[in-house]
PDB file of C-alpha atoms in Angstrom:
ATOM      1  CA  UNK A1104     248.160 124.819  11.167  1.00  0.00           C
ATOM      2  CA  UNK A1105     248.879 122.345   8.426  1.00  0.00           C
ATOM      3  CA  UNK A1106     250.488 122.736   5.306  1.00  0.00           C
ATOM      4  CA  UNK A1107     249.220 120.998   2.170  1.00  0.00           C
ATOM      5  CA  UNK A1108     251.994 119.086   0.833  1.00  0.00           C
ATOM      6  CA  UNK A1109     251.919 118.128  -3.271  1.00  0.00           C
ATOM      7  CA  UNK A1110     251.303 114.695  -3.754  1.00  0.00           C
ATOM      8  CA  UNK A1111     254.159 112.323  -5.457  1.00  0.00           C
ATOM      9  CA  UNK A1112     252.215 111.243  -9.052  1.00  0.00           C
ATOM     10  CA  UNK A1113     251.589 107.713  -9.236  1.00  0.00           C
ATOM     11  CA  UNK A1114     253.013 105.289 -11.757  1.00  0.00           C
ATOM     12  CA  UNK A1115     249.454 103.729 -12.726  1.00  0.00           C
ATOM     13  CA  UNK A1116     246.801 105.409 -14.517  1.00  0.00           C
ATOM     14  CA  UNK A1117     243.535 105.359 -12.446  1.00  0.00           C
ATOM     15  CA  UNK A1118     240.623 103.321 -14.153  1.00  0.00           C
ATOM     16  CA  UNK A1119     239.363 103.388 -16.218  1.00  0.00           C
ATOM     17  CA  UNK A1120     242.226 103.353 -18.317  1.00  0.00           C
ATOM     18  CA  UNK A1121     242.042 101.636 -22.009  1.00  0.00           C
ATOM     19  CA  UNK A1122     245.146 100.215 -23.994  1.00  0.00           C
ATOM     20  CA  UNK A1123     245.427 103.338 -25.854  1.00  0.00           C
ATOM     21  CA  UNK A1124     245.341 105.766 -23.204  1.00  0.00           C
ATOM     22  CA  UNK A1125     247.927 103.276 -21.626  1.00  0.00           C
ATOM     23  CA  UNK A1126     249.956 104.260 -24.919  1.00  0.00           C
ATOM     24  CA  UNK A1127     249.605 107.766 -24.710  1.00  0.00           C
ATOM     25  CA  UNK A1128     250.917 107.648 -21.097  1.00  0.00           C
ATOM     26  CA  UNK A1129     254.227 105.714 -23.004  1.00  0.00           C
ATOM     27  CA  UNK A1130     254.495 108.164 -25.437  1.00  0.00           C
ATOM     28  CA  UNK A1131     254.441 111.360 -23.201  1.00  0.00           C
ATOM     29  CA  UNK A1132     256.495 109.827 -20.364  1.00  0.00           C
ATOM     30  CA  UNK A1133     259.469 109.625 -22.451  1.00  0.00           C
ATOM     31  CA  UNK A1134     258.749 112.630 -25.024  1.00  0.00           C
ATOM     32  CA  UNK A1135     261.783 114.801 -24.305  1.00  0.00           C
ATOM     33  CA  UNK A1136     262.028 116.632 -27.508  1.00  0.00           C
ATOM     34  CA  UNK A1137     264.064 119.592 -27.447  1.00  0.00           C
ATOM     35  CA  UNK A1138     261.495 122.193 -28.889  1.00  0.00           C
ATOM     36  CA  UNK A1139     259.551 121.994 -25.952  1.00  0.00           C
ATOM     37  CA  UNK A1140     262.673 122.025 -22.976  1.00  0.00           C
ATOM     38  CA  UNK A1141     264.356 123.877 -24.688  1.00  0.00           C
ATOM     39  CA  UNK A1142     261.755 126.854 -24.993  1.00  0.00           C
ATOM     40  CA  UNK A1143     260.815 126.240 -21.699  1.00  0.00           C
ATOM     41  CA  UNK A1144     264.229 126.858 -20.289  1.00  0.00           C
ATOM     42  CA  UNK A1145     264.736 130.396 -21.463  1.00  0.00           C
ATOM     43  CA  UNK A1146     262.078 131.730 -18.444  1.00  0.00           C
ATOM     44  CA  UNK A1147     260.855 128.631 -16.366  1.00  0.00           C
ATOM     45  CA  UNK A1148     257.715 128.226 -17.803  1.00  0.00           C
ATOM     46  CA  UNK A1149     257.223 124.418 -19.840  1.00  0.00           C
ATOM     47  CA  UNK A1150     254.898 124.746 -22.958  1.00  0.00           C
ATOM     48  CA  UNK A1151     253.336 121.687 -24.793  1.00  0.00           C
ATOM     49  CA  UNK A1152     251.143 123.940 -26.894  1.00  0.00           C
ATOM     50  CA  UNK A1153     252.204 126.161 -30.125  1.00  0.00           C
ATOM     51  CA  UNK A1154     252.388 130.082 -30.413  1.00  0.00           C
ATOM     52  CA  UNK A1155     250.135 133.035 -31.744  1.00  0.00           C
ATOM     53  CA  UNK A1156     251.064 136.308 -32.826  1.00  0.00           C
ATOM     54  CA  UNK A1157     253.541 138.117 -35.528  1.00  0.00           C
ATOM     55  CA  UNK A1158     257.082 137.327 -35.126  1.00  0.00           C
ATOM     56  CA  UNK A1159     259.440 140.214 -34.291  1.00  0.00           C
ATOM     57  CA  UNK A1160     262.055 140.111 -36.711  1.00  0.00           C
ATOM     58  CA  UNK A1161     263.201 142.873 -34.914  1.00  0.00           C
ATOM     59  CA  UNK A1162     264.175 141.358 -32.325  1.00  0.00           C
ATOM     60  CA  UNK A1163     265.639 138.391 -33.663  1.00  0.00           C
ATOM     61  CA  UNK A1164     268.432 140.387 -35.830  1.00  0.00           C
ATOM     62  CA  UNK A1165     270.670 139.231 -38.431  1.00  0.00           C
ATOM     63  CA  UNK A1166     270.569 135.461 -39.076  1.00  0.00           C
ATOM     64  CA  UNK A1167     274.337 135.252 -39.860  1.00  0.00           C
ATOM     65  CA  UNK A1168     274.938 136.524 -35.935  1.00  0.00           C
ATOM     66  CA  UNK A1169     276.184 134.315 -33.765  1.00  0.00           C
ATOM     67  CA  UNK A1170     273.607 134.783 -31.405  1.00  0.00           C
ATOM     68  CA  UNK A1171     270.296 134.481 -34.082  1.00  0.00           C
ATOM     69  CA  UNK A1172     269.228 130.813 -32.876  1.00  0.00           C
ATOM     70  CA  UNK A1173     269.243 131.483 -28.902  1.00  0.00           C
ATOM     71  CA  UNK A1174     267.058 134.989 -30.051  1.00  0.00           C
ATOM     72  CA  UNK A1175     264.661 132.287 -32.634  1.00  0.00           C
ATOM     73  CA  UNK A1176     264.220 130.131 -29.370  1.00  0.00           C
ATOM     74  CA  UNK A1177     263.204 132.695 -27.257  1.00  0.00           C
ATOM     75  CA  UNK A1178     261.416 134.451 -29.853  1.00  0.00           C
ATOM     76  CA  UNK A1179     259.176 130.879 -30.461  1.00  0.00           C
ATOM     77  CA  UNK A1180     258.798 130.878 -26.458  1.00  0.00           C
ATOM     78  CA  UNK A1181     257.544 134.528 -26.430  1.00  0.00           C
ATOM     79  CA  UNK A1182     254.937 133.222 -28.858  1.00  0.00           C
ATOM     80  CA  UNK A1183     253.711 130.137 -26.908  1.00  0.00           C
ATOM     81  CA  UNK A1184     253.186 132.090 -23.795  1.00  0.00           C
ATOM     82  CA  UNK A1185     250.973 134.755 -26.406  1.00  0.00           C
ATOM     83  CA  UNK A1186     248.818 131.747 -26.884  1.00  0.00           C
ATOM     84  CA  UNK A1187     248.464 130.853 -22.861  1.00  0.00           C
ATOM     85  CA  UNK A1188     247.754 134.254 -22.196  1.00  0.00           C
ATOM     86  CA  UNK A1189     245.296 134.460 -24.624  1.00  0.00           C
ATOM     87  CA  UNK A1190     243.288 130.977 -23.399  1.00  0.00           C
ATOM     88  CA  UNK A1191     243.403 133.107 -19.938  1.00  0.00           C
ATOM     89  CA  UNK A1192     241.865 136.127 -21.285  1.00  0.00           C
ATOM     90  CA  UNK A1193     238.699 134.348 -21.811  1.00  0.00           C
ATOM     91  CA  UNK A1194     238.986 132.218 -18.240  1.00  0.00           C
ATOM     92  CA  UNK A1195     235.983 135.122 -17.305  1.00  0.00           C
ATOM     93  CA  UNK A1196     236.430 136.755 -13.664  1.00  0.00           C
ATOM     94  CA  UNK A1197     238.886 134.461 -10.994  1.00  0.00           C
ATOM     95  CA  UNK A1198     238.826 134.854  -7.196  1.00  0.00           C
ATOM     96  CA  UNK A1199     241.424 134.054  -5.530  1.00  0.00           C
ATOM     97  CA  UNK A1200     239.419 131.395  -3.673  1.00  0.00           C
ATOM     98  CA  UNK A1201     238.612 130.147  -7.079  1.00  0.00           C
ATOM     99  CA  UNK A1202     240.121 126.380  -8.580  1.00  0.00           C
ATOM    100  CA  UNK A1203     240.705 126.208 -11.780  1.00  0.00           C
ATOM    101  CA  UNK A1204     241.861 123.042 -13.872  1.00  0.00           C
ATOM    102  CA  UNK A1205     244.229 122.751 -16.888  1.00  0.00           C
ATOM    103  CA  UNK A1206     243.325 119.137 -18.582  1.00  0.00           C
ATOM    104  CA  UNK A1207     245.895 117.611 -20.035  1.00  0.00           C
ATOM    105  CA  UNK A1208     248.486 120.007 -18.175  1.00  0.00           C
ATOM    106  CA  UNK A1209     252.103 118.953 -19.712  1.00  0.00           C
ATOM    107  CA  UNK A1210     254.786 120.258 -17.485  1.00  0.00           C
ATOM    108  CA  UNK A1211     252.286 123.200 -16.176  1.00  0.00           C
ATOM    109  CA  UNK A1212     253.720 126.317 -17.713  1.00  0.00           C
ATOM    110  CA  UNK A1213     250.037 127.396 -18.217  1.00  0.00           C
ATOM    111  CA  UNK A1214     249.715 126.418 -14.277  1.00  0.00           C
ATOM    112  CA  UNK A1215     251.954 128.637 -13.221  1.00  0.00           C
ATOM    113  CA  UNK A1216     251.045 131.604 -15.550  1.00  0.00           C
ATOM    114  CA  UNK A1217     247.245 130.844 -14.028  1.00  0.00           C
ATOM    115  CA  UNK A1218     248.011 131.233 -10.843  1.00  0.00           C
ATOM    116  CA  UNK A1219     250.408 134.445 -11.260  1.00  0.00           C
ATOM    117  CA  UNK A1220     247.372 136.143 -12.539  1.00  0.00           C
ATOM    118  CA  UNK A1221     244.007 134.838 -10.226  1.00  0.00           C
ATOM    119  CA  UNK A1222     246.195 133.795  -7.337  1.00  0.00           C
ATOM    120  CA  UNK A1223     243.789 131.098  -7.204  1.00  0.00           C
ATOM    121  CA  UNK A1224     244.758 127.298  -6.692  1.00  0.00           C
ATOM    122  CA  UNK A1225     245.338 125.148 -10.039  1.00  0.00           C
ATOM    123  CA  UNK A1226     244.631 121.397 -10.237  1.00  0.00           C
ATOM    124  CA  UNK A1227     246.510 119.920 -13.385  1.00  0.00           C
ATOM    125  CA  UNK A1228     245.745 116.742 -14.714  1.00  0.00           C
ATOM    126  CA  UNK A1229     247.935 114.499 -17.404  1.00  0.00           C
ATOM    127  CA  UNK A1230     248.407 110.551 -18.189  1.00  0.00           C
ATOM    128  CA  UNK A1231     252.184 111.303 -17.743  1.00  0.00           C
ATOM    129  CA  UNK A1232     254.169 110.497 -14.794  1.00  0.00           C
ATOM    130  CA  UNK A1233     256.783 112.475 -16.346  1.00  0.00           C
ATOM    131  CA  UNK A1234     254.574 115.386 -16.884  1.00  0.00           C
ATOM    132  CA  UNK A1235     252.834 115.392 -13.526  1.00  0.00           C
ATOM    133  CA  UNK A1236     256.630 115.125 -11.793  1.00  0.00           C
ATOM    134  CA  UNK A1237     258.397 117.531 -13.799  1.00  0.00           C
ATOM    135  CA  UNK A1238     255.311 120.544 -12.771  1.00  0.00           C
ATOM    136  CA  UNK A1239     255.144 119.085  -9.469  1.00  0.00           C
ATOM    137  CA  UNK A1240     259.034 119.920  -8.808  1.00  0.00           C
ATOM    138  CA  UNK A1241     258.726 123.050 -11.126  1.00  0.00           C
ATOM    139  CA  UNK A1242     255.950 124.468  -8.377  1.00  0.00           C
ATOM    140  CA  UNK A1243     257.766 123.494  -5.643  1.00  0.00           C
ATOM    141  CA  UNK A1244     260.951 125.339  -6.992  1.00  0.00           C
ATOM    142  CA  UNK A1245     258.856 127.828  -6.989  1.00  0.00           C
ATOM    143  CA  UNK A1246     256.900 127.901  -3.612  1.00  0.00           C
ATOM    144  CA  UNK A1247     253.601 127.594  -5.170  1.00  0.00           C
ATOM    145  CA  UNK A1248     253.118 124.098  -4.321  1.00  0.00           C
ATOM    146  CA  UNK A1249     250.213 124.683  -1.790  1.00  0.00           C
ATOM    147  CA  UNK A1250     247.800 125.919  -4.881  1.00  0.00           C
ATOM    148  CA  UNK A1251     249.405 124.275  -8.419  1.00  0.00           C
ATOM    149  CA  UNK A1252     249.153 120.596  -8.508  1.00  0.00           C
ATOM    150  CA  UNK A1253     249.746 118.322 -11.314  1.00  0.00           C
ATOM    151  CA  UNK A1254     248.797 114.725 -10.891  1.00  0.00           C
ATOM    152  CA  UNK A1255     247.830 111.431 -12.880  1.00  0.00           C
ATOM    153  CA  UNK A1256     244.599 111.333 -13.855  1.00  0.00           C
ATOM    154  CA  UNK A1257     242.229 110.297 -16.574  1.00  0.00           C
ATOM    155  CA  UNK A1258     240.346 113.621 -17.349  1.00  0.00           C
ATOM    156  CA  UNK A1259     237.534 111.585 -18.083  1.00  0.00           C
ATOM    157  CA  UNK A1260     237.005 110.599 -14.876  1.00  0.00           C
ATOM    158  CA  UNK A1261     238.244 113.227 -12.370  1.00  0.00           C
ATOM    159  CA  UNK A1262     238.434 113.531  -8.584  1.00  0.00           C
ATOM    160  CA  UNK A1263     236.781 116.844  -8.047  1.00  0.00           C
ATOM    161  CA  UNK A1264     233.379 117.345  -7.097  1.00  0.00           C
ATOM    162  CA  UNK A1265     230.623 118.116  -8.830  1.00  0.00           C
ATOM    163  CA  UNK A1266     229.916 121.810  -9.254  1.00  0.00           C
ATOM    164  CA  UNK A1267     233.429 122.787  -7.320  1.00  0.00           C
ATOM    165  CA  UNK A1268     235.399 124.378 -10.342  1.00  0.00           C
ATOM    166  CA  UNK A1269     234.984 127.721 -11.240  1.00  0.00           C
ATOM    167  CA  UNK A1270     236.513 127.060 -15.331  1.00  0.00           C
ATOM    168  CA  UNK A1271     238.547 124.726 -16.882  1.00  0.00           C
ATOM    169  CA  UNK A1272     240.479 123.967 -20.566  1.00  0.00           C
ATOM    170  CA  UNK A1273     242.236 122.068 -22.501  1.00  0.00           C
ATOM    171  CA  UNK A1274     244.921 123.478 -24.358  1.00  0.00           C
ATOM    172  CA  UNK A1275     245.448 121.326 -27.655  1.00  0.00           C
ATOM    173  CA  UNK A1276     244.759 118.016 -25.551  1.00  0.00           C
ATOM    174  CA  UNK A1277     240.964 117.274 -26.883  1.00  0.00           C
ATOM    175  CA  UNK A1278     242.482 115.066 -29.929  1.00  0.00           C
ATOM    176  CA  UNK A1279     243.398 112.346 -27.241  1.00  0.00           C
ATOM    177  CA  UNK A1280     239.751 111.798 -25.741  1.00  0.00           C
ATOM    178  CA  UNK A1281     235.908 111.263 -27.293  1.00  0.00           C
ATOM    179  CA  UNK A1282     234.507 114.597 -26.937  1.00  0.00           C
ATOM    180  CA  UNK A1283     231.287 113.642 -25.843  1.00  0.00           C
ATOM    181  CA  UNK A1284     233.319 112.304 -22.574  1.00  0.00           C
ATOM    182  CA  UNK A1285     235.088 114.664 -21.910  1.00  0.00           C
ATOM    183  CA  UNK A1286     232.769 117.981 -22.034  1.00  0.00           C
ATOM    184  CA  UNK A1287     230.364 115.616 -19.912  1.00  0.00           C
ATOM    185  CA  UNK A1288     233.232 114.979 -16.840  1.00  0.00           C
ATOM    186  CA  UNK A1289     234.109 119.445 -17.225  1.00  0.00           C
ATOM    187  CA  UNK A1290     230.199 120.085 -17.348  1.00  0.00           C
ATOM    188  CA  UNK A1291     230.053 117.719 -14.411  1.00  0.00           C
ATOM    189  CA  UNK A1292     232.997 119.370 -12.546  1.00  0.00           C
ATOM    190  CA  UNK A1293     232.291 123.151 -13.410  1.00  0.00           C
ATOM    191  CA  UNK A1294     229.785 124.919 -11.617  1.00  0.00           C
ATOM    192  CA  UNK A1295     226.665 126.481 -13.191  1.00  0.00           C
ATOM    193  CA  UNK A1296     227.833 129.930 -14.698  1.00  0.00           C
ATOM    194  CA  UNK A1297     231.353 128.142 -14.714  1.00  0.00           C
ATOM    195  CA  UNK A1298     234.046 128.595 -18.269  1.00  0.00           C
ATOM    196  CA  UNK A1299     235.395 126.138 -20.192  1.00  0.00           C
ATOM    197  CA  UNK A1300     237.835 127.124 -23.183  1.00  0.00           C
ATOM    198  CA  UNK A1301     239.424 124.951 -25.483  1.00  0.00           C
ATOM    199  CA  UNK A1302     242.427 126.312 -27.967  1.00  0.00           C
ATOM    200  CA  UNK A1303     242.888 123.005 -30.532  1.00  0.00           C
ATOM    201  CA  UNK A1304     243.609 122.418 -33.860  1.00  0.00           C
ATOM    202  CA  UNK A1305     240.671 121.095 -36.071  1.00  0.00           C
ATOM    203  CA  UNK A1306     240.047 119.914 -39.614  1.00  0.00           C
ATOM    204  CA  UNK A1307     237.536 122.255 -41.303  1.00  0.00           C
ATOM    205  CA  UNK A1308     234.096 120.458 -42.404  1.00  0.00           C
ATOM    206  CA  UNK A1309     234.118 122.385 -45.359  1.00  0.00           C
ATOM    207  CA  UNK A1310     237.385 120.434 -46.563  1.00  0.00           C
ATOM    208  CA  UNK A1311     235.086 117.503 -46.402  1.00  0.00           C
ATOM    209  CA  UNK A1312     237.128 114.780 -44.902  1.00  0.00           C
ATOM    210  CA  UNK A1313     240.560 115.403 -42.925  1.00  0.00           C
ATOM    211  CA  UNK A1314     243.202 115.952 -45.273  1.00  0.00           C
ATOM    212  CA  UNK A1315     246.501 113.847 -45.967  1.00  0.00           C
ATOM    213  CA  UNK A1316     248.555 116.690 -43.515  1.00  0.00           C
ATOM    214  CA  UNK A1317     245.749 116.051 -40.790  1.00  0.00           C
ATOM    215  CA  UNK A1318     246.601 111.916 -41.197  1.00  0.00           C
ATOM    216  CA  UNK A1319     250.451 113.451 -40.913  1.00  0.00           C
ATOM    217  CA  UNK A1320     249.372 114.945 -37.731  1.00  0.00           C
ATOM    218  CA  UNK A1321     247.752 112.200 -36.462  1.00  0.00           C
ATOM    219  CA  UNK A1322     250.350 109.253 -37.181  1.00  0.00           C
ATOM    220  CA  UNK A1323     252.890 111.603 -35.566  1.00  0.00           C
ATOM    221  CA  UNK A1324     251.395 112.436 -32.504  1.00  0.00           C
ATOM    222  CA  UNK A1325     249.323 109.380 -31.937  1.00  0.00           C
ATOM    223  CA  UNK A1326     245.934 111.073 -31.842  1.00  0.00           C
ATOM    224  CA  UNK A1327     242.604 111.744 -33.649  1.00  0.00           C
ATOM    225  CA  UNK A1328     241.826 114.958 -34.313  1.00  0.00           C
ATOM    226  CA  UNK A1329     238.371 116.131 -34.405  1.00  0.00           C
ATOM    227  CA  UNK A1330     236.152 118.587 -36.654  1.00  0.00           C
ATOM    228  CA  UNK A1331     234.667 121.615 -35.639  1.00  0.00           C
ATOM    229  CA  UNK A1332     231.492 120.550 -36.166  1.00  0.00           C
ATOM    230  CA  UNK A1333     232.228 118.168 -33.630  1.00  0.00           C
ATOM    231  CA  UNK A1334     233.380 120.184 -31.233  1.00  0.00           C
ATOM    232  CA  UNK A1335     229.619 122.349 -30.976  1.00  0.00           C
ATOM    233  CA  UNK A1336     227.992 119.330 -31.192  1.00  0.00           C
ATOM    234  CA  UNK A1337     229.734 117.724 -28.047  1.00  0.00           C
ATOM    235  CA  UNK A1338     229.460 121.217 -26.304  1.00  0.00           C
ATOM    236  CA  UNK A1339     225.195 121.275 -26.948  1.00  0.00           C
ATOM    237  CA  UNK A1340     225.011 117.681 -25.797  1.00  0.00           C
ATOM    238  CA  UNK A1341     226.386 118.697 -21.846  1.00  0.00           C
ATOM    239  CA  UNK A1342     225.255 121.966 -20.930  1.00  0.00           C
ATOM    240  CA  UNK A1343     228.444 123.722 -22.547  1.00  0.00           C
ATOM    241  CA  UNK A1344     227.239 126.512 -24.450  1.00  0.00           C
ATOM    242  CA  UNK A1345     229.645 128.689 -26.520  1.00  0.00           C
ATOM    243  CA  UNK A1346     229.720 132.350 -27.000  1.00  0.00           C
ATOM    244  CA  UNK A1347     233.192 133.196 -28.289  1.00  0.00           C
ATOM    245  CA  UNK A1348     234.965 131.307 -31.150  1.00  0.00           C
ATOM    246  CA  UNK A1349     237.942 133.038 -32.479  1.00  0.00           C
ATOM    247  CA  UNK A1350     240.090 131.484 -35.672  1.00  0.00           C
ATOM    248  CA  UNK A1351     243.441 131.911 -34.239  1.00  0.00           C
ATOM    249  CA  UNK A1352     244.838 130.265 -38.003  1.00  0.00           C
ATOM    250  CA  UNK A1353     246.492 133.157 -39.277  1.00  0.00           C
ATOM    251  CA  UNK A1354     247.753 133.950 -35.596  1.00  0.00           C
ATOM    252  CA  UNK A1355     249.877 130.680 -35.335  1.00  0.00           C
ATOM    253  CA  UNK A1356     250.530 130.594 -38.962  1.00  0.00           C
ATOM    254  CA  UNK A1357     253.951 132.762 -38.202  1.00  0.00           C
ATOM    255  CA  UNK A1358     254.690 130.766 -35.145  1.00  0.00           C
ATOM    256  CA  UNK A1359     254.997 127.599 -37.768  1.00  0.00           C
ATOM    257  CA  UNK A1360     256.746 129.047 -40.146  1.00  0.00           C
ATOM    258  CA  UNK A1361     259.660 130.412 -37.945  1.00  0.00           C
ATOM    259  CA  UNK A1362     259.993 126.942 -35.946  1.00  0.00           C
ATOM    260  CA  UNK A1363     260.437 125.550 -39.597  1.00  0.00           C
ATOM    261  CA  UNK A1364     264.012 127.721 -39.893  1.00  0.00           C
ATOM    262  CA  UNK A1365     265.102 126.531 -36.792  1.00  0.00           C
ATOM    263  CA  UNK A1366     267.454 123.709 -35.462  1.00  0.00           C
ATOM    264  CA  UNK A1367     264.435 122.374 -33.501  1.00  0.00           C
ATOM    265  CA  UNK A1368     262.315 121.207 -36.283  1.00  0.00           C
ATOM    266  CA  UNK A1369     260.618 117.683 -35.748  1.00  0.00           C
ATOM    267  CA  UNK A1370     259.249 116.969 -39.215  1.00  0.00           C
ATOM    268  CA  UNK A1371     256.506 117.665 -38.700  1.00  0.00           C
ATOM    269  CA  UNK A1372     256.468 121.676 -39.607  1.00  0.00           C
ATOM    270  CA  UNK A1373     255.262 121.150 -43.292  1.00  0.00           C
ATOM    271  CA  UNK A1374     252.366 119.495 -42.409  1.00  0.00           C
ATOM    272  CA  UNK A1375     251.093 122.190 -40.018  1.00  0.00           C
ATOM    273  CA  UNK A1376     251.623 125.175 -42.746  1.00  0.00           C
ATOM    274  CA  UNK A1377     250.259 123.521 -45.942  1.00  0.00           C
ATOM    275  CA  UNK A1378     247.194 122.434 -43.976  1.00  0.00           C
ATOM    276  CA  UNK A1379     246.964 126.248 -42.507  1.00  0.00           C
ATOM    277  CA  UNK A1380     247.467 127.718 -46.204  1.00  0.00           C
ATOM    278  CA  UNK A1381     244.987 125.060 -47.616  1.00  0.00           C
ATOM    279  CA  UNK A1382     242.139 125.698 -44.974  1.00  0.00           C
ATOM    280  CA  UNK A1383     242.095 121.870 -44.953  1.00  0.00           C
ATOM    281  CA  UNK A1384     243.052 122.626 -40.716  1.00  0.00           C
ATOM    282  CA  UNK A1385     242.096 125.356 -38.444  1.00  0.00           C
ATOM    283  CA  UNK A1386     243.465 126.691 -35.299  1.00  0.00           C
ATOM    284  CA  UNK A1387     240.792 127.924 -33.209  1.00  0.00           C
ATOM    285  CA  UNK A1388     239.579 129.217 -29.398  1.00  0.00           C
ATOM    286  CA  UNK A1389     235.758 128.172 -27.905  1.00  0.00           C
ATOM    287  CA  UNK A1390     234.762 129.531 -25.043  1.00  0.00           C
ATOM    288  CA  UNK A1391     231.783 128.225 -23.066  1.00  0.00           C
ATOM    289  CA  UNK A1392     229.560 128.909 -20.474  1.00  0.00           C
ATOM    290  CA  UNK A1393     228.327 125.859 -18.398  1.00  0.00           C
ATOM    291  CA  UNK A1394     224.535 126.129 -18.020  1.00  0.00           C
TER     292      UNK A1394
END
């Protein structure tokens, strides 16, 4: 018998690969900010998404004890693995012969929770080197190498076959790709009857145009976020269709306020809350059934 070894992730980005997606590889492979190691460190599992849920004030105690920033950490953690688990609740029924992908996978802390509930193997995919070494080692420290595997890839261009993936997301990665790409490589890639589910931030077509806090969003993370209305009409175009859409807004609304009080504040923080409490940006869940 041989054992399926995980692959080292190569330096190059497979074609085809434009100048920008060339930057985004940059920026993520030497992102290192402390909000998401430092969250990631208090149980193993590496986050590059945001949290849902009420905080538990509770639980974090008096802020003038010496101890009220370690509890705030783990508190914001507690709340980004809500959200995962959440994205997983509407993955549909998982075999354990199943494979599942996480697009745009960041260290694979949404990998790992995958596979602790299905059992089934998890193919991660991310422009970072970084990234894809960091959940490589990460599942290997763990003994779970044989079935989670983060490499480099362009997730609009995959290697797996058509029709061999049994659901797929992408958890806030969408604002670095053309949607119309993208849902065509999943709806290529998932089998008929096969999920997709998205959690991403959005600006609302009702604002009208995306607001001066979405352009803050954008310049700081060097992407382009889409509308809503973009996101259905990308789905309709390839064979996607949609039958849960949840506005998870006033869920992460608490998660952004509490990472503003803490030492691990980016500047970005003020951006994310005014465009929540102005409805100018939404925070929302699709699910989708390939047809």
């Amino acid at each position: 018998m041989t054992t399926e070894t995980t692959p080292i992730a190569t330096a190059k980005i497979p074609a085809p690969a434009t100048p920008y997606q060339e930057d985004i590889a940059r920026y993520w492979n030497s992102e290192a900010r402390p909000v998401n190691l430092r969250l990631g460190d208090v149980d193993g599992l590496y986050h590059h998404h945001y949290g849902i849920g009420a905080v538990d004030r509770a639980a974090l105690g008096d802020p003038a004890h010496g101890e009220y920033e370690t509890r705030l950490v783990a508190e914001l953690h507690r709340l980004e693995s809500a959200q995962a688990e959440f994205l997983l609740d509407h993955l549909g029924p998982i075999r354990p012969d199943d494979t599942l992908v996480d697009a745009g996978c960041g260290r694979g802390g949404s990998m790992v929770m995958a596979h602790r509930r299905f059992g089934c193997r998890v193919e991660g995919i991310t422009l970072s080197t970084t990234q894809a070494d960091f959940g490589n080692t990460r599942a290997r420290d763990l003994r779970i190498e044989d079935r989670v595997r983060s490499r480099v890839c362009n997730m609009l261009d995959t290697p797996f076959d058509k029709g061999s993936v049994a659901a797929s997301w992408n958890n806030e990665s969408t604002m670095y790709v053309d949607l119309q790409d993208l849902f065509a490589e999943h709806s290529r890639f998932l089998r008929v009857g096969g999920r997709y589910v998205t959690i991403t931030g959005c600006w609302n077509p009702r604002y009208g145009q995306p607001s001066k806090w979405v352009s803050q969003i954008n310049a700081h993370f060097e992407c382009n976020i889409h509308s809503r209305r973009e996101y259905l009409r990308a789905m309709a175009d390839n064979r996607l269709v949609p039958h849960t859409i949840v506005d998870l807004t006033p869920e992460t609304l608490p998660y952004w306020e509490l990472r503003a009080e803490s030492s691990l504040v980016t500047g970005i923080e003020d951006a994310f809350i005014e465009s929540y409490r102005d409805g100018s940006f939404q925070y929302i869940l699709i699910a989708a059934d390939r047809v």
